[in-house]
């Protein structure tokens, strides 16, 4: 399953797994008018990535057996972590300005 979050909200796509060759998982993407075979590295499963979507930029995660709710939670946790890091950077910059 692929879960993507962007300014339009969540979108989910389910794929048919074709084969597992070493560390690569091949799957059929039939979301386009002409289905095609795609692949991803097994190690990239459940990793949230920033991607370009038709609505700008978004967050995407691929997983095998995760539910839609688990995928939403994984993306939400990633988003919260990014916001926390940005807030820490802002706090550090403000501290630097006041100390200087």
CSV table of N, CA, C and O in Angstrom, one decimal:
chain,number,residue,atom,x,y,z
A,1,UNK,N,0.8,-1.2,0.0
A,1,UNK,CA,0.0,0.0,0.0
A,1,UNK,C,0.9,1.2,0.0
A,1,UNK,O,2.0,1.3,0.6
A,2,UNK,N,0.4,2.3,-0.7
A,2,UNK,CA,1.1,3.6,-0.7
A,2,UNK,C,0.1,4.6,0.0
A,2,UNK,O,-1.0,4.7,-0.4
A,3,UNK,N,0.6,5.3,1.0
A,3,UNK,CA,-0.2,6.4,1.6
A,3,UNK,C,0.6,7.7,1.3
A,3,UNK,O,1.8,7.8,1.5
A,4,UNK,N,-0.2,8.6,0.8
A,4,UNK,CA,0.4,10.0,0.5
A,4,UNK,C,-0.5,11.0,1.2
A,4,UNK,O,-1.7,10.9,1.2
A,5,UNK,N,0.2,12.0,1.8
A,5,UNK,CA,-0.5,13.1,2.4
A,5,UNK,C,0.1,14.4,1.8
A,5,UNK,O,1.3,14.6,1.8
A,6,UNK,N,-0.8,15.2,1.3
A,6,UNK,CA,-0.4,16.6,0.8
A,6,UNK,C,-1.6,17.5,1.1
A,6,UNK,O,-2.5,17.2,1.9
A,7,UNK,N,-1.6,18.7,0.4
A,7,UNK,CA,-2.6,19.7,0.8
A,7,UNK,C,-4.1,19.2,0.5
A,7,UNK,O,-5.0,19.8,1.0
A,8,UNK,N,-4.2,18.2,-0.3
A,8,UNK,CA,-5.6,17.6,-0.5
A,8,UNK,C,-6.0,16.6,0.5
A,8,UNK,O,-7.1,16.0,0.4
A,9,UNK,N,-5.1,16.2,1.4
A,9,UNK,CA,-5.4,15.2,2.4
A,9,UNK,C,-4.7,13.9,2.1
A,9,UNK,O,-3.7,13.9,1.4
A,10,UNK,N,-5.2,12.8,2.6
A,10,UNK,CA,-4.6,11.5,2.4
A,10,UNK,C,-5.2,10.8,1.2
A,10,UNK,O,-6.4,10.9,0.9
A,11,UNK,N,-4.3,10.1,0.4
A,11,UNK,CA,-4.7,9.3,-0.7
A,11,UNK,C,-4.0,7.9,-0.4
A,11,UNK,O,-2.8,7.9,0.0
A,12,UNK,N,-4.7,6.9,-0.7
A,12,UNK,CA,-4.2,5.5,-0.5
A,12,UNK,C,-4.3,4.8,-1.9
A,12,UNK,O,-5.3,4.9,-2.6
A,13,UNK,N,-3.3,4.0,-2.1
A,13,UNK,CA,-3.3,3.1,-3.3
A,13,UNK,C,-2.8,1.7,-2.8
A,13,UNK,O,-1.8,1.6,-2.1
A,14,UNK,N,-3.5,0.7,-3.3
A,14,UNK,CA,-3.0,-0.7,-3.0
A,14,UNK,C,-2.5,-1.2,-4.3
A,14,UNK,O,-3.0,-1.0,-5.4
A,15,UNK,N,-1.4,-2.0,-4.2
A,15,UNK,CA,-0.8,-2.6,-5.3
A,15,UNK,C,-0.8,-4.1,-5.2
A,15,UNK,O,-0.8,-4.7,-4.1
A,16,UNK,N,-0.6,-4.8,-6.4
A,16,UNK,CA,-0.5,-6.2,-6.4
A,16,UNK,C,1.0,-6.5,-6.4
A,16,UNK,O,1.7,-6.1,-7.4
A,17,UNK,N,1.5,-7.2,-5.4
A,17,UNK,CA,2.9,-7.6,-5.4
A,17,UNK,C,3.2,-8.7,-6.4
A,17,UNK,O,2.5,-9.7,-6.4
A,18,UNK,N,4.2,-8.5,-7.3
A,18,UNK,CA,4.5,-9.5,-8.3
A,18,UNK,C,5.6,-10.4,-7.9
A,18,UNK,O,5.5,-11.6,-8.1
A,19,UNK,N,6.7,-9.9,-7.2
A,19,UNK,CA,7.8,-10.8,-6.8
A,19,UNK,C,8.7,-10.0,-5.9
A,19,UNK,O,8.6,-8.8,-5.8
A,20,UNK,N,9.5,-10.8,-5.2
A,20,UNK,CA,10.6,-10.2,-4.4
A,20,UNK,C,11.9,-10.8,-4.8
A,20,UNK,O,12.1,-12.0,-4.8
A,21,UNK,N,12.7,-9.9,-5.4
A,21,UNK,CA,14.0,-10.4,-5.9
A,21,UNK,C,15.1,-9.7,-5.0
A,21,UNK,O,15.4,-8.5,-5.2
A,22,UNK,N,15.7,-10.5,-4.2
A,22,UNK,CA,16.7,-10.0,-3.2
A,22,UNK,C,16.1,-8.9,-2.4
A,22,UNK,O,15.2,-9.1,-1.6
A,23,UNK,N,16.6,-7.7,-2.5
A,23,UNK,CA,16.1,-6.6,-1.7
A,23,UNK,C,15.1,-5.7,-2.4
A,23,UNK,O,14.6,-4.7,-1.9
A,24,UNK,N,14.7,-6.1,-3.7
A,24,UNK,CA,13.7,-5.3,-4.4
A,24,UNK,C,12.4,-6.0,-4.5
A,24,UNK,O,12.3,-7.2,-4.7
A,25,UNK,N,11.3,-5.2,-4.2
A,25,UNK,CA,9.9,-5.7,-4.3
A,25,UNK,C,9.3,-5.2,-5.6
A,25,UNK,O,9.3,-3.9,-5.8
A,26,UNK,N,8.9,-6.0,-6.5
A,26,UNK,CA,8.2,-5.6,-7.7
A,26,UNK,C,6.7,-5.6,-7.5
A,26,UNK,O,6.2,-6.5,-6.9
A,27,UNK,N,6.1,-4.5,-8.0
A,27,UNK,CA,4.6,-4.5,-7.8
A,27,UNK,C,4.0,-3.9,-9.1
A,27,UNK,O,4.7,-3.2,-9.8
A,28,UNK,N,2.7,-4.2,-9.3
A,28,UNK,CA,2.0,-3.6,-10.5
A,28,UNK,C,1.3,-2.4,-10.0
A,28,UNK,O,0.5,-2.4,-9.1
A,29,UNK,N,1.5,-1.3,-10.7
A,29,UNK,CA,0.8,0.0,-10.5
A,29,UNK,C,-0.2,0.1,-11.5
A,29,UNK,O,0.1,0.4,-12.7
A,30,UNK,N,-1.5,-0.1,-11.2
A,30,UNK,CA,-2.6,0.1,-12.1
A,30,UNK,C,-3.4,1.4,-12.0
A,30,UNK,O,-4.5,1.5,-12.4
A,31,UNK,N,-2.7,2.4,-11.3
A,31,UNK,CA,-3.4,3.6,-11.1
A,31,UNK,C,-3.5,4.5,-12.3
A,31,UNK,O,-4.2,5.5,-12.4
A,32,UNK,N,-2.6,4.2,-13.3
A,32,UNK,CA,-2.6,4.9,-14.6
A,32,UNK,C,-3.5,4.1,-15.6
A,32,UNK,O,-3.7,2.9,-15.4
A,33,UNK,N,-3.9,4.8,-16.7
A,33,UNK,CA,-4.6,4.1,-17.7
A,33,UNK,C,-3.9,2.8,-18.2
A,33,UNK,O,-4.5,1.8,-18.5
A,34,UNK,N,-2.6,2.9,-18.3
A,34,UNK,CA,-1.8,1.7,-18.8
A,34,UNK,C,-1.0,1.2,-17.6
A,34,UNK,O,0.0,1.9,-17.1
A,35,UNK,N,-1.4,0.1,-17.0
A,35,UNK,CA,-0.6,-0.5,-15.8
A,35,UNK,C,0.9,-0.7,-16.1
A,35,UNK,O,1.2,-1.0,-17.3
A,36,UNK,N,1.7,-0.5,-15.1
A,36,UNK,CA,3.1,-0.7,-15.3
A,36,UNK,C,3.7,-1.4,-14.1
A,36,UNK,O,3.2,-1.3,-13.0
A,37,UNK,N,4.9,-2.0,-14.3
A,37,UNK,CA,5.6,-2.6,-13.1
A,37,UNK,C,6.5,-1.6,-12.5
A,37,UNK,O,7.3,-0.9,-13.2
A,38,UNK,N,6.5,-1.5,-11.2
A,38,UNK,CA,7.4,-0.6,-10.5
A,38,UNK,C,8.1,-1.5,-9.4
A,38,UNK,O,7.8,-2.6,-9.2
A,39,UNK,N,9.0,-0.8,-8.8
A,39,UNK,CA,9.7,-1.5,-7.7
A,39,UNK,C,10.2,-0.6,-6.6
A,39,UNK,O,10.3,0.6,-6.8
A,40,UNK,N,10.5,-1.2,-5.5
A,40,UNK,CA,11.0,-0.4,-4.4
A,40,UNK,C,11.9,-1.3,-3.5
A,40,UNK,O,11.8,-2.5,-3.5
A,41,UNK,N,12.9,-0.7,-2.8
A,41,UNK,CA,13.8,-1.4,-2.0
A,41,UNK,C,13.0,-1.8,-0.7
A,41,UNK,O,12.3,-1.0,-0.1
A,42,UNK,N,13.2,-3.1,-0.3
A,42,UNK,CA,12.6,-3.6,0.9
A,42,UNK,C,12.9,-2.7,2.1
A,42,UNK,O,12.1,-2.4,3.0
A,43,UNK,N,14.2,-2.2,2.1
A,43,UNK,CA,14.6,-1.3,3.3
A,43,UNK,C,13.9,0.0,3.3
A,43,UNK,O,13.9,0.7,4.3
A,44,UNK,N,13.2,0.4,2.2
A,44,UNK,CA,12.5,1.7,2.3
A,44,UNK,C,11.1,1.5,2.7
A,44,UNK,O,10.4,2.5,2.9
A,45,UNK,N,10.6,0.3,3.0
A,45,UNK,CA,9.2,0.1,3.5
A,45,UNK,C,9.1,0.8,4.8
A,45,UNK,O,10.0,0.9,5.7
A,46,UNK,N,8.0,1.4,5.1
A,46,UNK,CA,7.6,2.1,6.3
A,46,UNK,C,8.5,3.3,6.6
A,46,UNK,O,8.5,3.9,7.7
A,47,UNK,N,9.2,3.8,5.6
A,47,UNK,CA,10.0,5.1,5.7
A,47,UNK,C,9.2,6.2,5.1
A,47,UNK,O,8.8,6.1,3.9
A,48,UNK,N,9.0,7.3,5.8
A,48,UNK,CA,8.3,8.4,5.2
A,48,UNK,C,9.3,9.2,4.4
A,48,UNK,O,10.4,9.5,4.8
A,49,UNK,N,8.8,9.6,3.2
A,49,UNK,CA,9.6,10.4,2.3
A,49,UNK,C,8.9,11.6,1.9
A,49,UNK,O,7.6,11.6,1.7
A,50,UNK,N,9.6,12.7,1.6
A,50,UNK,CA,9.0,13.9,1.0
A,50,UNK,C,9.0,13.7,-0.5
A,50,UNK,O,10.0,13.3,-1.1
A,51,UNK,N,7.8,13.9,-1.1
A,51,UNK,CA,7.7,13.6,-2.6
A,51,UNK,C,7.0,14.8,-3.2
A,51,UNK,O,6.2,15.5,-2.6
A,52,UNK,N,7.2,14.9,-4.5
A,52,UNK,CA,6.4,15.9,-5.3
A,52,UNK,C,5.1,15.2,-5.8
A,52,UNK,O,5.2,14.1,-6.3
A,53,UNK,N,4.0,15.9,-5.6
A,53,UNK,CA,2.7,15.3,-6.0
A,53,UNK,C,2.1,16.3,-7.0
A,53,UNK,O,2.6,17.4,-7.2
A,54,UNK,N,1.0,16.0,-7.5
A,54,UNK,CA,0.3,16.9,-8.4
A,54,UNK,C,-0.3,18.1,-7.7
A,54,UNK,O,-0.6,19.1,-8.3
A,55,UNK,N,-0.3,18.1,-6.4
A,55,UNK,CA,-0.8,19.2,-5.5
A,55,UNK,C,0.4,19.9,-4.8
A,55,UNK,O,0.2,20.6,-3.9
A,56,UNK,N,1.6,19.7,-5.3
A,56,UNK,CA,2.8,20.4,-4.7
A,56,UNK,C,3.6,19.3,-4.0
A,56,UNK,O,3.9,18.3,-4.7
A,57,UNK,N,4.0,19.5,-2.8
A,57,UNK,CA,4.8,18.5,-2.1
A,57,UNK,C,4.0,17.8,-1.1
A,57,UNK,O,3.0,18.3,-0.5
A,58,UNK,N,4.4,16.6,-0.8
A,58,UNK,CA,3.7,15.8,0.2
A,58,UNK,C,4.6,14.8,0.9
A,58,UNK,O,5.8,14.8,0.7
A,59,UNK,N,4.0,14.0,1.8
A,59,UNK,CA,4.7,12.9,2.5
A,59,UNK,C,4.1,11.6,2.0
A,59,UNK,O,2.9,11.5,1.8
A,60,UNK,N,5.0,10.6,1.8
A,60,UNK,CA,4.6,9.3,1.3
A,60,UNK,C,5.3,8.2,2.1
A,60,UNK,O,6.4,8.3,2.4
A,61,UNK,N,4.5,7.1,2.3
A,61,UNK,CA,5.1,5.9,2.9
A,61,UNK,C,4.5,4.7,2.2
A,61,UNK,O,3.3,4.7,1.8
A,62,UNK,N,5.4,3.7,2.0
A,62,UNK,CA,5.0,2.4,1.4
A,62,UNK,C,5.0,1.4,2.5
A,62,UNK,O,5.9,1.4,3.3
A,63,UNK,N,4.0,0.5,2.6
A,63,UNK,CA,4.1,-0.6,3.6
A,63,UNK,C,3.4,-1.8,3.0
A,63,UNK,O,2.6,-1.7,2.1
A,64,UNK,N,3.7,-2.9,3.6
A,64,UNK,CA,3.1,-4.2,3.2
A,64,UNK,C,1.7,-4.4,3.8
A,64,UNK,O,0.7,-4.5,3.1
A,65,UNK,N,1.7,-4.6,5.1
A,65,UNK,CA,0.5,-5.0,5.8
A,65,UNK,C,-0.1,-3.9,6.7
A,65,UNK,O,-1.0,-4.2,7.5
A,66,UNK,N,0.4,-2.7,6.6
A,66,UNK,CA,-0.2,-1.7,7.5
A,66,UNK,C,-1.6,-1.3,7.1
A,66,UNK,O,-1.9,-1.3,5.9
A,67,UNK,N,-2.4,-0.9,8.1
A,67,UNK,CA,-3.7,-0.4,7.8
A,67,UNK,C,-3.6,1.1,7.4
A,67,UNK,O,-2.5,1.7,7.6
A,68,UNK,N,-4.7,1.6,6.9
A,68,UNK,CA,-4.7,3.0,6.5
A,68,UNK,C,-4.4,3.9,7.8
A,68,UNK,O,-3.7,4.9,7.7
A,69,UNK,N,-5.0,3.5,8.9
A,69,UNK,CA,-4.8,4.2,10.1
A,69,UNK,C,-3.4,4.2,10.6
A,69,UNK,O,-2.8,5.2,11.0
A,70,UNK,N,-2.7,3.0,10.5
A,70,UNK,CA,-1.3,3.0,10.9
A,70,UNK,C,-0.4,3.8,9.9
A,70,UNK,O,0.5,4.5,10.4
A,71,UNK,N,-0.8,3.8,8.7
A,71,UNK,CA,0.0,4.7,7.7
A,71,UNK,C,-0.2,6.2,8.0
A,71,UNK,O,0.7,6.9,8.0
A,72,UNK,N,-1.4,6.5,8.3
A,72,UNK,CA,-1.7,7.9,8.7
A,72,UNK,C,-0.9,8.3,10.0
A,72,UNK,O,-0.3,9.4,10.0
A,73,UNK,N,-0.9,7.4,10.9
A,73,UNK,CA,-0.2,7.7,12.2
A,73,UNK,C,1.3,7.8,11.9
A,73,UNK,O,2.0,8.7,12.5
A,74,UNK,N,1.9,7.0,11.1
A,74,UNK,CA,3.3,7.1,10.8
A,74,UNK,C,3.7,8.4,10.1
A,74,UNK,O,4.6,9.1,10.5
A,75,UNK,N,2.8,8.9,9.2
A,75,UNK,CA,3.0,10.2,8.6
A,75,UNK,C,2.9,11.3,9.6
A,75,UNK,O,3.7,12.2,9.6
A,76,UNK,N,1.9,11.2,10.4
A,76,UNK,CA,1.6,12.2,11.5
A,76,UNK,C,2.8,12.3,12.4
A,76,UNK,O,3.3,13.4,12.8
A,77,UNK,N,3.4,11.1,12.8
A,77,UNK,CA,4.5,11.1,13.7
A,77,UNK,C,5.7,11.8,13.1
A,77,UNK,O,6.5,12.6,13.7
A,78,UNK,N,5.9,11.5,11.8
A,78,UNK,CA,7.1,12.1,11.0
A,78,UNK,C,6.9,13.7,11.0
A,78,UNK,O,7.8,14.4,11.2
A,79,UNK,N,5.6,14.1,10.7
A,79,UNK,CA,5.3,15.5,10.6
A,79,UNK,C,5.6,16.2,11.9
A,79,UNK,O,6.2,17.3,11.9
A,80,UNK,N,5.2,15.6,13.0
A,80,UNK,CA,5.4,16.2,14.3
A,80,UNK,C,6.9,16.3,14.6
A,80,UNK,O,7.3,17.3,15.2
A,81,UNK,N,7.6,15.3,14.2
A,81,UNK,CA,9.1,15.3,14.5
A,81,UNK,C,9.7,16.4,13.7
A,81,UNK,O,10.6,17.1,14.2
A,82,UNK,N,9.3,16.6,12.4
A,82,UNK,CA,9.9,17.7,11.6
A,82,UNK,C,9.5,19.1,12.3
A,82,UNK,O,10.4,20.0,12.4
A,83,UNK,N,8.3,19.2,12.7
A,83,UNK,CA,7.9,20.5,13.4
A,83,UNK,C,8.7,20.7,14.7
A,83,UNK,O,9.1,21.9,15.0
A,84,UNK,N,8.9,19.7,15.4
A,84,UNK,CA,9.7,19.8,16.7
A,84,UNK,C,11.2,20.2,16.4
A,84,UNK,O,11.7,21.1,17.0
A,85,UNK,N,11.8,19.6,15.3
A,85,UNK,CA,13.1,20.0,14.9
A,85,UNK,C,13.2,21.5,14.5
A,85,UNK,O,14.1,22.2,14.8
A,86,UNK,N,12.2,21.9,13.7
A,86,UNK,CA,12.2,23.3,13.2
A,86,UNK,C,12.0,24.2,14.4
A,86,UNK,O,12.6,25.3,14.4
A,87,UNK,N,11.2,23.9,15.4
A,87,UNK,CA,11.0,24.7,16.6
A,87,UNK,C,12.3,24.8,17.4
A,87,UNK,O,12.7,25.9,17.8
A,88,UNK,N,13.0,23.7,17.5
A,88,UNK,CA,14.3,23.7,18.2
A,88,UNK,C,15.3,24.6,17.4
A,88,UNK,O,16.1,25.3,18.1
A,89,UNK,N,15.3,24.5,16.1
A,89,UNK,CA,16.2,25.4,15.3
A,89,UNK,C,15.9,26.9,15.6
A,89,UNK,O,16.8,27.7,15.7
A,90,UNK,N,14.6,27.2,15.6
A,90,UNK,CA,14.2,28.6,15.8
A,90,UNK,C,14.6,29.0,17.2
A,90,UNK,O,15.1,30.1,17.4
A,91,UNK,N,14.4,28.2,18.2
A,91,UNK,CA,14.8,28.5,19.6
A,91,UNK,C,16.3,28.8,19.7
A,91,UNK,O,16.7,29.7,20.3
A,92,UNK,N,17.1,27.9,19.0
A,92,UNK,CA,18.5,28.1,19.0
A,92,UNK,C,18.9,29.4,18.3
A,92,UNK,O,19.8,30.1,18.8
A,93,UNK,N,18.3,29.7,17.2
A,93,UNK,CA,18.6,31.0,16.5
A,93,UNK,C,18.2,32.2,17.4
A,93,UNK,O,19.0,33.2,17.5
A,94,UNK,N,17.1,32.1,18.0
A,94,UNK,CA,16.6,33.2,18.9
A,94,UNK,C,17.6,33.4,20.1
A,94,UNK,O,18.0,34.5,20.5
A,95,UNK,N,18.1,32.3,20.6
A,95,UNK,CA,19.0,32.3,21.8
A,95,UNK,C,20.3,33.0,21.3
A,95,UNK,O,20.9,33.8,22.0
A,96,UNK,N,20.8,32.6,20.1
A,96,UNK,CA,22.0,33.1,19.5
A,96,UNK,C,21.9,34.6,19.3
A,96,UNK,O,22.8,35.4,19.6
A,97,UNK,N,20.8,35.1,18.8
A,97,UNK,CA,20.6,36.5,18.6
A,97,UNK,C,20.6,37.3,19.9
A,97,UNK,O,21.2,38.3,20.0
A,98,UNK,N,20.0,36.7,21.0
A,98,UNK,CA,19.9,37.4,22.3
A,98,UNK,C,21.3,37.4,23.0
A,98,UNK,O,21.6,38.3,23.8
A,99,UNK,N,22.1,36.4,22.7
A,99,UNK,CA,23.4,36.3,23.4
A,99,UNK,C,24.4,37.2,22.7
A,99,UNK,O,25.3,37.8,23.3
A,100,UNK,N,24.3,37.4,21.4
A,100,UNK,CA,25.2,38.2,20.6
A,100,UNK,C,25.2,39.6,20.9
A,100,UNK,O,24.3,40.3,21.2
